[in-house]
Amino acid sequence: MTTMTLSRGFAHGLRPSVGTAGVSKSATWLAELVQLTVLEKRRSASGQSAGFSAIPALGESYQVAAEEARAGEQRLPSPGALREARQLLEALPHWCAAPSPVIEPSGAIGLEWDLGPRRWLVLALKGTGTIEHSAVLGLGNQLFGTTNFAGALGKRELGLLRDLMQLDV
Amino acid sequence: MRRDKMRPNYKAYLPASADGCISVFRTVNLSEVEIVALGSQYVERPETPLKGYCCLPAATVFGQGLDVEFAPTPHVRHANISGWESDPKNRIIAKALADAATLTEY
């Protein structure tokens, strides 16, 4: 048997803040995130992107990652990765379930859909203008790769999401 | 950690770089108390207290095409899981390991 241990995370409530000189880009981004959360509440009734509801969870994941980064166990996402993650969340179609954000050890931001056995997808962003996909869609059907990302979902990612949700759109 | 499914998230088994490694301890023949003590002594830090541990058979690691390399620092039971390739593929492997693992929460 092999065993690994898990660091204890913590949950922070998000508090509105004002970006000022000397504040890091990531801190400013968190302030923007709060504004987006408010925006999400306004838009929820209109059936727009399902990804908006994942934005608060992304903020919480970032806070946990920041604590782990201080212990040297984790890299923090680059401002570019945070921007791309927000773009991807905004671009998710309304028929798509909301993903669970995961700040990976490398600092990549993964958006994970774990919908049951063999229905799993991660779209990951690193702030490099690319999007990585890793998916298990059916028995023995493992799909992975990298494509360009310019703020909108490509055919590949939309196809994976469609297969995952088992919807014809 | 996925409390609803009592197993770790794939992130728990994902290396920090595409060709990196995962730090583990061989726990065969160890009691739960001894496993907790290992974690407390060699892994836990004040800023990141441990919240549990997860176990899986080494055969599962080998079955994914990975290796377990003994690395007896800081402890004779310490090892590294190596043989990772690329991030997109690593996530699928990490997911398979997480699905096979059992999670024990403190």
Tab-separated table of C-alpha atoms in Angstrom:
chain	number	residue	atom	x	y	z
A	1	MET	CA	0.000	0.000	0.000
A	2	THR	CA	1.059	3.553	-0.577
A	3	THR	CA	-0.312	6.431	1.367
A	4	MET	CA	-0.351	10.141	0.899
A	5	THR	CA	-1.585	12.772	3.267
A	6	LEU	CA	-3.887	15.665	2.582
A	7	SER	CA	-3.393	19.185	3.809
A	8	ARG	CA	-6.235	20.732	5.694
A	9	GLY	CA	-7.888	23.416	3.650
A	10	PHE	CA	-10.149	26.139	4.868
A	11	ALA	CA	-13.089	28.045	3.561
A	12	HIS	CA	-13.086	31.801	3.389
A	13	GLY	CA	-16.035	34.004	2.765
A	14	LEU	CA	-15.375	36.453	-0.018
A	15	ARG	CA	-15.370	40.075	1.002
A	16	PRO	CA	-15.678	42.951	-1.405
A	17	SER	CA	-12.449	44.905	-1.648
A	18	VAL	CA	-11.065	47.782	-3.632
A	19	GLY	CA	-8.004	47.323	-5.798
A	20	THR	CA	-5.350	49.914	-4.975
A	21	ALA	CA	-1.766	50.576	-5.927
A	22	GLY	CA	0.442	47.864	-4.506
A	23	VAL	CA	-2.296	45.246	-4.566
A	24	SER	CA	-1.370	42.144	-6.527
A	25	LYS	CA	-3.092	41.308	-9.789
A	26	SER	CA	-4.522	38.208	-8.190
A	27	ALA	CA	-6.011	40.207	-5.324
A	28	THR	CA	-7.549	42.588	-7.805
A	29	TRP	CA	-8.910	39.631	-9.666
A	30	LEU	CA	-10.588	38.399	-6.506
A	31	ALA	CA	-12.316	41.753	-6.180
A	32	GLU	CA	-13.517	41.397	-9.753
A	33	LEU	CA	-14.693	37.924	-8.890
A	34	VAL	CA	-16.985	39.275	-6.212
A	35	GLN	CA	-18.440	41.679	-8.728
A	36	LEU	CA	-18.988	38.796	-11.116
A	37	THR	CA	-20.762	36.866	-8.389
A	38	VAL	CA	-23.176	39.733	-8.039
A	39	LEU	CA	-23.534	39.759	-11.796
A	40	GLU	CA	-24.269	36.046	-11.732
A	41	LYS	CA	-27.192	36.600	-9.392
A	42	ARG	CA	-28.597	39.134	-11.805
A	43	ARG	CA	-28.192	36.819	-14.760
A	44	SER	CA	-29.303	33.553	-13.190
A	45	ALA	CA	-32.908	34.170	-14.078
A	46	SER	CA	-32.072	34.707	-17.720
A	47	GLY	CA	-30.589	31.253	-18.320
A	48	GLN	CA	-27.127	32.406	-19.318
A	49	SER	CA	-23.813	30.658	-18.732
A	50	ALA	CA	-23.864	27.896	-16.142
A	51	GLY	CA	-20.275	28.748	-15.369
A	52	PHE	CA	-21.185	31.876	-13.430
A	53	SER	CA	-22.343	29.766	-10.515
A	54	ALA	CA	-18.849	28.228	-10.303
A	55	ILE	CA	-17.085	31.561	-9.876
A	56	PRO	CA	-17.486	31.753	-6.064
A	57	ALA	CA	-16.066	28.215	-5.793
A	58	LEU	CA	-13.103	29.297	-7.907
A	59	GLY	CA	-12.442	32.087	-5.438
A	60	GLU	CA	-12.548	29.643	-2.519
A	61	SER	CA	-10.205	27.242	-4.342
A	62	TYR	CA	-7.820	30.116	-4.909
A	63	GLN	CA	-7.802	30.960	-1.202
A	64	VAL	CA	-6.968	27.354	-0.287
A	65	ALA	CA	-4.261	27.254	-2.952
A	66	ALA	CA	-2.778	30.488	-1.618
A	67	GLU	CA	-2.431	28.911	1.821
A	68	GLU	CA	-0.802	25.808	0.334
A	69	ALA	CA	1.480	27.987	-1.771
A	70	ARG	CA	2.773	29.681	1.360
A	71	ALA	CA	3.783	26.211	2.558
A	72	GLY	CA	5.557	25.564	-0.743
A	73	GLU	CA	3.166	22.785	-1.723
A	74	GLN	CA	1.483	24.513	-4.604
A	75	ARG	CA	1.997	27.081	-7.338
A	76	LEU	CA	-0.543	29.832	-7.705
A	77	PRO	CA	-2.291	30.436	-11.025
A	78	SER	CA	-0.893	33.206	-13.180
A	79	PRO	CA	-3.091	36.256	-13.853
A	80	GLY	CA	-3.429	34.912	-17.404
A	81	ALA	CA	-4.755	31.597	-16.147
A	82	LEU	CA	-7.271	33.379	-13.928
A	83	ARG	CA	-8.398	35.509	-16.851
A	84	GLU	CA	-8.769	32.484	-19.128
A	85	ALA	CA	-10.690	30.555	-16.465
A	86	ARG	CA	-13.116	33.422	-16.113
A	87	GLN	CA	-13.497	33.610	-19.890
A	88	LEU	CA	-14.189	29.898	-20.084
A	89	LEU	CA	-16.743	30.015	-17.275
A	90	GLU	CA	-18.502	32.882	-19.029
A	91	ALA	CA	-18.452	30.970	-22.309
A	92	LEU	CA	-20.038	27.772	-21.008
A	93	PRO	CA	-23.385	27.075	-22.640
A	94	HIS	CA	-26.534	27.284	-20.538
A	95	TRP	CA	-27.268	23.560	-20.970
A	96	CYS	CA	-23.997	22.652	-19.315
A	97	ALA	CA	-23.766	21.733	-15.626
A	98	ALA	CA	-21.572	23.980	-13.529
A	99	PRO	CA	-18.028	22.650	-13.093
A	100	SER	CA	-16.005	22.363	-9.889
A	101	PRO	CA	-12.880	24.540	-10.088
A	102	VAL	CA	-9.605	22.895	-9.066
A	103	ILE	CA	-6.343	24.788	-8.612
A	104	GLU	CA	-3.842	22.129	-9.642
A	105	PRO	CA	-0.364	21.803	-8.055
A	106	SER	CA	1.226	23.331	-11.168
A	107	GLY	CA	-0.964	26.426	-10.900
A	108	ALA	CA	-3.173	25.352	-13.789
A	109	ILE	CA	-6.880	25.918	-13.234
A	110	GLY	CA	-8.937	22.833	-13.912
A	111	LEU	CA	-12.692	22.965	-14.362
A	112	GLU	CA	-13.944	19.517	-13.436
A	113	TRP	CA	-17.195	17.748	-14.214
A	114	ASP	CA	-17.491	14.490	-12.280
A	115	LEU	CA	-20.905	13.164	-13.271
A	116	GLY	CA	-20.445	9.535	-12.298
A	117	PRO	CA	-18.497	6.481	-13.371
A	118	ARG	CA	-16.935	7.091	-16.766
A	119	ARG	CA	-18.528	10.521	-17.113
A	120	TRP	CA	-15.672	12.820	-16.208
A	121	LEU	CA	-14.087	15.834	-17.870
A	122	VAL	CA	-11.499	18.428	-16.945
A	123	LEU	CA	-10.788	21.532	-19.028
A	124	ALA	CA	-7.586	23.130	-17.782
A	125	LEU	CA	-6.077	26.569	-18.375
A	126	LYS	CA	-2.562	27.826	-17.722
A	127	GLY	CA	-2.673	31.328	-19.148
A	128	THR	CA	-0.723	30.284	-22.222
A	129	GLY	CA	-3.465	30.655	-24.817
A	130	THR	CA	-4.181	26.949	-24.812
A	131	ILE	CA	-6.807	24.719	-23.228
A	132	GLU	CA	-6.143	21.155	-22.152
A	133	HIS	CA	-8.840	18.509	-22.022
A	134	SER	CA	-8.780	15.252	-20.102
A	135	ALA	CA	-11.877	13.080	-20.253
A	136	VAL	CA	-13.254	9.645	-19.515
A	137	LEU	CA	-16.463	9.250	-21.505
A	138	GLY	CA	-17.540	5.648	-21.416
A	139	LEU	CA	-15.755	2.375	-20.794
A	140	GLY	CA	-12.148	2.617	-21.970
A	141	ASN	CA	-12.811	5.876	-23.797
A	142	GLN	CA	-10.067	8.172	-22.547
A	143	LEU	CA	-9.540	11.426	-24.395
A	144	PHE	CA	-6.863	14.028	-23.808
A	145	GLY	CA	-5.085	16.777	-25.679
A	146	THR	CA	-4.386	20.474	-26.057
A	147	THR	CA	-5.914	23.076	-28.363
A	148	ASN	CA	-5.689	26.835	-28.724
A	149	PHE	CA	-7.877	29.020	-26.536
A	150	ALA	CA	-8.811	32.614	-27.307
A	151	GLY	CA	-11.690	33.084	-24.896
A	152	ALA	CA	-14.331	31.008	-26.643
A	153	LEU	CA	-15.075	27.306	-26.589
A	154	GLY	CA	-13.866	25.450	-29.648
A	155	LYS	CA	-15.580	22.587	-31.443
A	156	ARG	CA	-13.506	20.055	-29.561
A	157	GLU	CA	-14.471	21.306	-26.114
A	158	LEU	CA	-18.112	21.787	-27.056
A	159	GLY	CA	-18.213	18.245	-28.392
A	160	LEU	CA	-16.762	16.879	-25.180
A	161	LEU	CA	-19.262	18.827	-23.096
A	162	ARG	CA	-22.117	17.647	-25.311
A	163	ASP	CA	-21.014	14.029	-24.952
A	164	LEU	CA	-20.599	14.458	-21.221
A	165	MET	CA	-24.050	15.959	-20.759
A	166	GLN	CA	-25.528	13.470	-23.233
A	167	LEU	CA	-27.509	16.183	-24.893
A	168	ASP	CA	-28.240	16.918	-28.514
A	169	VAL	CA	-27.943	20.638	-29.014
B	1	MET	CA	-11.176	15.682	-1.034
B	2	ARG	CA	-14.621	14.576	-2.155
B	3	ARG	CA	-16.559	14.030	1.036
B	4	ASP	CA	-19.676	13.001	-0.855
B	5	LYS	CA	-17.805	10.059	-2.391
B	6	MET	CA	-15.245	9.437	0.351
B	7	ARG	CA	-12.334	9.548	-2.022
B	8	PRO	CA	-9.737	12.160	-2.918
B	9	ASN	CA	-9.987	14.556	-5.806
B	10	TYR	CA	-7.743	13.835	-8.792
B	11	LYS	CA	-5.598	16.790	-7.710
B	12	ALA	CA	-4.286	14.711	-4.800
B	13	TYR	CA	-2.391	12.466	-7.216
B	14	LEU	CA	-1.395	15.063	-9.825
B	15	PRO	CA	2.317	15.991	-9.906
B	16	ALA	CA	3.305	19.655	-9.886
B	17	SER	CA	4.984	19.326	-13.262
B	18	ALA	CA	4.247	17.120	-16.248
B	19	ASP	CA	7.282	14.922	-15.614
B	20	GLY	CA	7.369	15.349	-11.846
B	21	CYS	CA	6.607	12.862	-9.089
B	22	ILE	CA	4.222	12.318	-6.204
B	23	SER	CA	5.528	11.871	-2.679
B	24	VAL	CA	4.048	8.884	-0.802
B	25	PHE	CA	4.783	6.540	2.086
B	26	ARG	CA	4.639	2.750	1.978
B	27	THR	CA	2.140	1.848	4.683
B	28	VAL	CA	1.925	-1.924	4.343
B	29	ASN	CA	1.748	-3.542	7.806
B	30	LEU	CA	1.279	-0.165	9.502
B	31	SER	CA	-1.602	0.558	11.855
B	32	GLU	CA	-3.776	3.617	11.428
B	33	VAL	CA	-2.067	5.198	14.434
B	34	GLU	CA	1.330	4.662	12.845
B	35	ILE	CA	0.147	6.131	9.522
B	36	VAL	CA	-1.194	9.215	11.298
B	37	ALA	CA	2.099	9.559	13.157
B	38	LEU	CA	4.076	9.376	9.895
B	39	GLY	CA	1.984	12.150	8.415
B	40	SER	CA	2.232	14.264	11.541
B	41	GLN	CA	5.984	13.921	11.793
B	42	TYR	CA	7.105	14.099	8.161
B	43	VAL	CA	4.354	15.821	6.180
B	44	GLU	CA	2.353	18.181	8.348
B	45	ARG	CA	3.297	21.835	8.586
B	46	PRO	CA	1.862	24.461	10.909
B	47	GLU	CA	0.354	26.436	8.030
B	48	THR	CA	-1.180	23.337	6.390
B	49	PRO	CA	-2.385	20.899	9.056
B	50	LEU	CA	-3.363	17.498	7.721
B	51	LYS	CA	-6.996	16.623	7.247
B	52	GLY	CA	-6.620	12.961	6.386
B	53	TYR	CA	-4.831	10.429	4.256
B	54	CYS	CA	-5.616	8.157	1.356
B	55	CYS	CA	-4.299	4.701	0.532
B	56	LEU	CA	-4.174	2.629	-2.601
B	57	PRO	CA	-2.429	-0.614	-3.602
B	58	ALA	CA	0.930	-0.207	-5.321
B	59	ALA	CA	-0.373	-2.555	-8.014
B	60	THR	CA	-2.817	0.171	-9.058
B	61	VAL	CA	0.096	2.552	-9.545
B	62	PHE	CA	2.009	0.026	-11.640
B	63	GLY	CA	-1.170	-0.721	-13.590
B	64	GLN	CA	-1.222	2.877	-14.764
B	65	GLY	CA	2.284	2.588	-16.178
B	66	LEU	CA	3.888	4.439	-13.280
B	67	ASP	CA	6.770	3.440	-11.031
B	68	VAL	CA	7.252	3.566	-7.273
B	69	GLU	CA	10.821	4.564	-6.506
B	70	PHE	CA	12.096	4.221	-2.986
B	71	ALA	CA	13.381	7.543	-1.664
B	72	PRO	CA	14.294	6.922	1.979
B	73	THR	CA	14.554	10.578	2.910
B	74	PRO	CA	13.073	11.805	5.212
B	75	HIS	CA	11.904	8.301	6.220
B	76	VAL	CA	12.753	4.773	5.156
B	77	ARG	CA	9.162	4.242	4.035
B	78	HIS	CA	9.139	7.308	1.801
B	79	ALA	CA	8.838	6.812	-1.969
B	80	ASN	CA	8.069	8.758	-5.121
B	81	ILE	CA	5.557	7.853	-7.808
B	82	SER	CA	7.266	8.637	-11.102
B	83	GLY	CA	6.800	7.976	-14.794
B	84	TRP	CA	4.340	10.781	-15.548
B	85	GLU	CA	4.120	12.080	-19.103
B	86	SER	CA	1.981	15.082	-20.011
B	87	ASP	CA	-0.516	17.096	-18.003
B	88	PRO	CA	-3.626	16.133	-20.021
B	89	LYS	CA	-2.822	12.419	-19.735
B	90	ASN	CA	-1.602	12.775	-16.144
B	91	ARG	CA	-5.031	14.020	-15.072
B	92	ILE	CA	-6.673	10.834	-16.351
B	93	ILE	CA	-4.112	8.714	-14.520
B	94	ALA	CA	-4.511	10.793	-11.363
B	95	LYS	CA	-8.273	10.344	-11.611
B	96	ALA	CA	-7.849	6.551	-11.871
B	97	LEU	CA	-5.601	6.541	-8.807
B	98	ALA	CA	-8.011	8.733	-6.854
B	99	ASP	CA	-10.921	6.450	-7.747
B	100	ALA	CA	-8.974	3.436	-6.484
B	101	ALA	CA	-7.920	5.132	-3.246
B	102	THR	CA	-9.624	4.932	0.109
B	103	LEU	CA	-9.908	8.137	2.056
B	104	THR	CA	-9.598	8.447	5.824
B	105	GLU	CA	-10.562	11.792	7.318
B	106	TYR	CA	-9.213	12.932	10.659
